[in-house]
mmCIF file of C-alpha atoms in Angstrom:
data_model
loop_
_atom_site.group_PDB
_atom_site.id
_atom_site.type_symbol
_atom_site.label_atom_id
_atom_site.label_comp_id
_atom_site.label_asym_id
_atom_site.label_seq_id
_atom_site.Cartn_x
_atom_site.Cartn_y
_atom_site.Cartn_z
ATOM 1 C CA MET A 1 6.534 12.727 -9.131
ATOM 2 C CA THR A 2 9.196 10.496 -10.120
ATOM 3 C CA GLU A 3 8.183 7.164 -8.301
ATOM 4 C CA LEU A 4 4.671 6.035 -7.696
ATOM 5 C CA PHE A 5 3.296 3.345 -5.643
ATOM 6 C CA ILE A 6 0.092 1.672 -6.707
ATOM 7 C CA HIS A 7 -2.353 0.496 -3.860
ATOM 8 C CA SER A 8 -4.614 -2.241 -4.166
ATOM 9 C CA SER A 9 -7.635 0.108 -4.172
ATOM 10 C CA ALA A 10 -6.168 1.457 -7.495
ATOM 11 C CA PHE A 11 -5.780 -2.076 -9.135
ATOM 12 C CA VAL A 12 -9.284 -2.684 -8.357
ATOM 13 C CA ALA A 13 -10.588 0.691 -9.701
ATOM 14 C CA LEU A 14 -8.792 -0.089 -13.028
ATOM 15 C CA ASN A 15 -9.826 -3.788 -13.205
ATOM 16 C CA ASP A 16 -13.453 -3.167 -12.358
ATOM 17 C CA ASN A 17 -15.341 -1.429 -15.171
ATOM 18 C CA HIS A 18 -18.119 -0.781 -12.829
ATOM 19 C CA HIS A 19 -15.804 0.694 -10.078
ATOM 20 C CA VAL A 20 -17.355 4.290 -9.184
ATOM 21 C CA GLN A 21 -13.414 5.643 -9.680
ATOM 22 C CA HIS A 22 -12.950 3.299 -12.753
ATOM 23 C CA PHE A 23 -12.777 6.221 -15.169
ATOM 24 C CA THR A 24 -10.967 8.686 -12.778
ATOM 25 C CA ALA A 25 -8.241 5.826 -12.560
ATOM 26 C CA SER A 26 -8.011 5.513 -16.323
ATOM 27 C CA GLU A 27 -7.675 9.180 -16.893
ATOM 28 C CA PHE A 28 -4.868 9.432 -14.270
ATOM 29 C CA VAL A 29 -3.012 6.502 -15.615
ATOM 30 C CA GLN A 30 -2.950 7.974 -19.190
ATOM 31 C CA SER A 31 -1.808 11.525 -17.818
ATOM 32 C CA LEU A 32 1.298 9.609 -16.391
ATOM 33 C CA LEU A 33 2.688 9.216 -20.069
ATOM 34 C CA SER A 34 3.613 12.746 -20.197
ATOM 35 C CA ASP A 35 5.708 12.222 -16.776
ATOM 36 C CA SER A 36 8.708 9.886 -16.133
ATOM 37 C CA VAL A 37 7.459 7.800 -13.315
ATOM 38 C CA THR A 38 8.477 4.404 -12.091
ATOM 39 C CA MET A 39 5.659 2.292 -10.667
ATOM 40 C CA PHE A 40 5.902 0.159 -7.952
ATOM 41 C CA THR A 41 3.697 -2.037 -5.604
ATOM 42 C CA SER A 42 4.324 -4.849 -3.036
ATOM 43 C CA LEU A 43 3.340 -8.334 -3.198
ATOM 44 C CA ASP A 44 0.947 -7.650 -0.356
ATOM 45 C CA GLU A 45 -1.077 -5.361 -2.481
ATOM 46 C CA VAL A 46 -1.107 -7.484 -5.583
ATOM 47 C CA VAL A 47 -2.458 -10.306 -3.355
ATOM 48 C CA HIS A 48 -5.074 -8.157 -1.619
ATOM 49 C CA ALA A 49 -6.072 -6.702 -4.929
ATOM 50 C CA ALA A 50 -6.355 -10.041 -6.685
ATOM 51 C CA THR A 51 -8.512 -11.426 -4.069
ATOM 52 C CA THR A 52 -10.941 -8.486 -4.365
ATOM 53 C CA ILE A 53 -10.918 -8.486 -8.092
ATOM 54 C CA LYS A 54 -11.702 -12.222 -8.228
ATOM 55 C CA ASN A 55 -14.611 -11.554 -5.840
ATOM 56 C CA GLN A 56 -16.010 -8.406 -7.573
ATOM 57 C CA VAL A 57 -15.300 -8.998 -11.167
ATOM 58 C CA GLY A 58 -14.344 -12.749 -11.628
ATOM 59 C CA GLU A 59 -11.722 -15.322 -11.829
ATOM 60 C CA ALA A 60 -10.655 -14.477 -15.404
ATOM 61 C CA LYS A 61 -9.958 -11.016 -14.653
ATOM 62 C CA GLU A 62 -8.128 -11.793 -11.531
ATOM 63 C CA GLN A 63 -5.883 -14.313 -13.794
ATOM 64 C CA GLN A 64 -5.181 -11.408 -16.423
ATOM 65 C CA PHE A 65 -4.421 -8.939 -13.441
ATOM 66 C CA LEU A 66 -1.960 -11.489 -12.066
ATOM 67 C CA SER A 67 -0.111 -12.022 -15.383
ATOM 68 C CA LEU A 68 0.015 -8.526 -16.193
ATOM 69 C CA VAL A 69 1.671 -7.790 -12.740
ATOM 70 C CA TYR A 70 4.067 -10.678 -13.434
ATOM 71 C CA SER A 71 5.032 -9.239 -16.697
ATOM 72 C CA GLY A 72 7.044 -6.574 -14.943
ATOM 73 C CA GLY A 73 5.961 -3.206 -16.086
ATOM 74 C CA ILE A 74 5.428 -2.613 -12.403
ATOM 75 C CA ARG A 75 8.285 -3.178 -10.123
ATOM 76 C CA LEU A 76 7.373 -5.435 -7.166
ATOM 77 C CA LEU A 77 8.827 -4.649 -3.676
ATOM 78 C CA TYR A 78 8.957 -7.773 -1.907
ATOM 79 C CA ASP A 79 11.378 -7.064 0.800
ATOM 80 C CA SER A 80 9.951 -5.005 3.704
ATOM 81 C CA LYS A 81 11.985 -3.942 6.757
ATOM 82 C CA ALA A 82 8.886 -2.542 8.383
ATOM 83 C CA ASN A 83 8.291 -5.133 10.993
ATOM 84 C CA LEU A 84 5.362 -5.929 12.837
ATOM 85 C CA GLN A 85 6.029 -3.886 15.939
ATOM 86 C CA GLU A 86 6.196 -0.660 13.842
ATOM 87 C CA ILE A 87 3.177 -1.709 11.910
ATOM 88 C CA ILE A 88 1.125 -2.299 15.234
ATOM 89 C CA GLU A 89 2.358 1.046 16.586
ATOM 90 C CA MET A 90 1.243 3.119 13.559
ATOM 91 C CA TYR A 91 -1.903 1.382 13.297
ATOM 92 C CA SER A 92 -2.747 1.709 17.102
ATOM 93 C CA SER A 93 -2.111 5.463 17.181
ATOM 94 C CA PHE A 94 -4.576 5.927 14.283
ATOM 95 C CA ASP A 95 -8.143 6.889 15.318
ATOM 96 C CA GLN A 96 -10.325 5.900 12.389
ATOM 97 C CA LYS A 97 -9.676 2.331 12.295
ATOM 98 C CA ASP A 98 -12.934 1.514 10.604
ATOM 99 C CA TYR A 99 -11.613 2.988 7.469
ATOM 100 C CA LEU A 100 -8.110 1.963 7.691
ATOM 101 C CA GLN A 101 -6.586 -1.720 7.207
ATOM 102 C CA VAL A 102 -3.249 -2.977 8.796
ATOM 103 C CA SER A 103 -2.193 -3.556 5.214
ATOM 104 C CA ASP A 104 -2.420 0.016 4.489
ATOM 105 C CA VAL A 105 -0.058 0.826 7.200
ATOM 106 C CA GLN A 106 2.306 -1.817 6.005
ATOM 107 C CA CYS A 107 2.219 -0.397 2.618
ATOM 108 C CA VAL A 108 2.860 3.064 4.054
ATOM 109 C CA LEU A 109 5.903 1.900 5.799
ATOM 110 C CA LEU A 110 7.212 0.119 2.871
ATOM 111 C CA MET A 111 6.929 3.441 0.844
ATOM 112 C CA LYS A 112 8.989 5.361 3.392
ATOM 113 C CA GLN A 113 11.613 2.444 3.457
ATOM 114 C CA TYR A 114 12.069 2.801 -0.519
ATOM 115 C CA GLY A 115 11.597 6.819 -0.309
ATOM 116 C CA ILE A 116 8.416 6.758 -2.292
ATOM 117 C CA LYS A 117 6.076 9.697 -1.659
ATOM 118 C CA HIS A 118 3.268 9.306 -3.861
ATOM 119 C CA VAL A 119 0.590 6.649 -3.936
ATOM 120 C CA MET A 120 -2.346 5.990 -6.266
ATOM 121 C CA SER A 121 -5.047 5.320 -4.272
ATOM 122 C CA PHE A 122 -8.761 5.703 -3.618
ATOM 123 C CA ASN A 123 -8.443 5.111 0.043
ATOM 124 C CA THR A 124 -8.353 8.600 1.478
ATOM 125 C CA THR A 125 -7.396 7.757 5.143
ATOM 126 C CA ILE A 126 -4.048 6.723 3.767
ATOM 127 C CA ASN A 127 -3.591 10.573 3.230
ATOM 128 C CA SER A 128 -3.234 10.906 7.016
ATOM 129 C CA LEU A 129 -0.362 8.605 7.099
ATOM 130 C CA GLY A 130 2.135 11.134 5.574
ATOM 131 C CA VAL A 131 2.107 10.153 1.901
ATOM 132 C CA ILE A 132 0.782 11.942 -0.957
ATOM 133 C CA VAL A 133 -2.343 10.430 -2.467
ATOM 134 C CA VAL A 134 -3.086 10.784 -6.173
ATOM 135 C CA PRO A 135 -5.141 11.333 -8.132
ATOM 136 C CA LYS A 136 -6.089 14.332 -6.258
ATOM 137 C CA LYS A 137 -9.673 15.108 -5.773
ATOM 138 C CA MET B 1 28.073 17.076 -7.788
ATOM 139 C CA ARG B 2 30.024 14.027 -6.633
ATOM 140 C CA ARG B 3 33.421 12.814 -7.541
ATOM 141 C CA THR B 4 33.509 9.067 -8.913
ATOM 142 C CA GLN B 5 36.068 6.715 -10.349
ATOM 143 C CA ILE B 6 35.295 4.032 -12.928
ATOM 144 C CA PHE B 7 37.604 1.974 -15.155
ATOM 145 C CA LEU B 8 36.965 2.097 -18.843
ATOM 146 C CA SER B 9 38.649 0.015 -21.802
ATOM 147 C CA ASP B 10 41.104 2.005 -23.721
ATOM 148 C CA ASP B 11 38.925 1.763 -26.908
ATOM 149 C CA MET B 12 36.026 3.330 -24.886
ATOM 150 C CA HIS B 13 38.141 5.952 -23.312
ATOM 151 C CA ASP B 14 39.473 6.848 -26.765
ATOM 152 C CA GLN B 15 36.103 7.042 -28.313
ATOM 153 C CA LEU B 16 34.706 9.114 -25.466
ATOM 154 C CA LYS B 17 37.569 11.519 -25.893
ATOM 155 C CA LEU B 18 37.481 11.719 -29.724
ATOM 156 C CA GLN B 19 33.473 12.439 -29.335
ATOM 157 C CA ALA B 20 34.035 15.161 -26.903
ATOM 158 C CA ARG B 21 36.516 16.894 -28.966
ATOM 159 C CA HIS B 22 34.207 16.900 -31.939
ATOM 160 C CA ALA B 23 31.333 18.051 -29.645
ATOM 161 C CA GLY B 24 33.537 21.014 -28.291
ATOM 162 C CA THR B 25 33.336 19.808 -24.677
ATOM 163 C CA THR B 26 35.277 18.104 -22.159
ATOM 164 C CA THR B 27 35.328 14.352 -21.805
ATOM 165 C CA SER B 28 33.948 14.495 -18.242
ATOM 166 C CA GLU B 29 30.919 16.874 -19.658
ATOM 167 C CA HIS B 30 30.336 14.444 -22.518
ATOM 168 C CA ILE B 31 30.254 11.325 -20.363
ATOM 169 C CA ARG B 32 27.708 13.325 -18.088
ATOM 170 C CA GLN B 33 25.584 14.067 -20.934
ATOM 171 C CA LEU B 34 25.642 10.486 -22.280
ATOM 172 C CA LEU B 35 24.669 9.206 -18.750
ATOM 173 C CA SER B 36 21.878 11.774 -18.488
ATOM 174 C CA ASP B 37 20.363 10.776 -21.944
ATOM 175 C CA ALA B 38 20.654 7.068 -20.889
ATOM 176 C CA LEU B 39 18.825 7.566 -17.685
ATOM 177 C CA THR B 40 16.390 9.735 -19.263
ATOM 178 C CA LYS B 41 15.522 6.949 -21.894
ATOM 179 C CA GLU B 42 15.472 4.212 -19.263
ATOM 180 C CA LYS B 43 13.228 6.244 -17.038
ATOM 181 C CA ARG B 44 10.895 6.648 -20.184
ATOM 182 C CA ILE B 45 10.849 3.094 -20.906
ATOM 183 C CA GLN B 46 9.855 2.254 -17.132
ATOM 184 C CA THR B 47 7.109 4.708 -17.354
ATOM 185 C CA GLU B 48 5.707 3.330 -20.712
ATOM 186 C CA GLN B 49 5.879 -0.322 -19.698
ATOM 187 C CA GLY B 50 4.064 0.743 -16.084
ATOM 188 C CA VAL B 51 1.419 2.526 -17.900
ATOM 189 C CA ARG B 52 0.736 0.052 -20.502
ATOM 190 C CA THR B 53 0.558 -2.585 -17.956
ATOM 191 C CA LEU B 54 -2.031 -0.413 -15.970
ATOM 192 C CA LEU B 55 -3.962 0.319 -19.242
ATOM 193 C CA GLU B 56 -4.112 -3.350 -20.176
ATOM 194 C CA MET B 57 -5.634 -4.253 -17.062
ATOM 195 C CA MET B 58 -8.917 -2.108 -18.176
ATOM 196 C CA GLU B 59 -9.306 -4.340 -21.309
ATOM 197 C CA ASP B 60 -11.456 -7.640 -21.343
ATOM 198 C CA PRO B 61 -9.540 -10.800 -20.657
ATOM 199 C CA VAL B 62 -8.984 -12.860 -23.620
ATOM 200 C CA GLU B 63 -11.123 -16.147 -23.326
ATOM 201 C CA GLU B 64 -9.348 -19.268 -24.213
ATOM 202 C CA THR B 65 -11.065 -21.139 -27.249
ATOM 203 C CA GLU B 66 -10.981 -24.992 -27.288
ATOM 204 C CA GLU B 67 -9.646 -26.365 -30.563
#
């Protein structure tokens, strides 16, 4: 693994001390130090995560999260060539829409566009969209 | 491997040639090694920055105090 996409669910798990996956997320991030991994996310994932963090943890944590992302340690992918038609087609073909968000489909298409195969996520339905979800269960 | 062509300053070219001779290797191999080391170092820095950013997210936010 040389590139890793950070999904909004991973941001939320890291930022929320009471999140059921907080410890798993923390352990996984620390294990990355022994690898050479460049981390990416998208503006959409940041916005999505910030909203959830504000609702679940509070505004101070949201502000800290945004500042840290802005500091540049994680590369932001702004430009998506994944168009709405592709997103709709992939989303429509998926049976378990109860668990899948349109934003997850957009995120996977962006990963494919940039050749990123691994995603740090706690949304297991992403697995079925052809990317590798870490940390593995 | 792929063949590529770049322009170097005379001084840079001379230094690389000299260093390669001292290392007992070819100039091409020496340049490849230097680039490999630089790319590895850059990747390492990127990893550390990313990990640090994610780990800092777990810390409590610093409250601003009024003076």
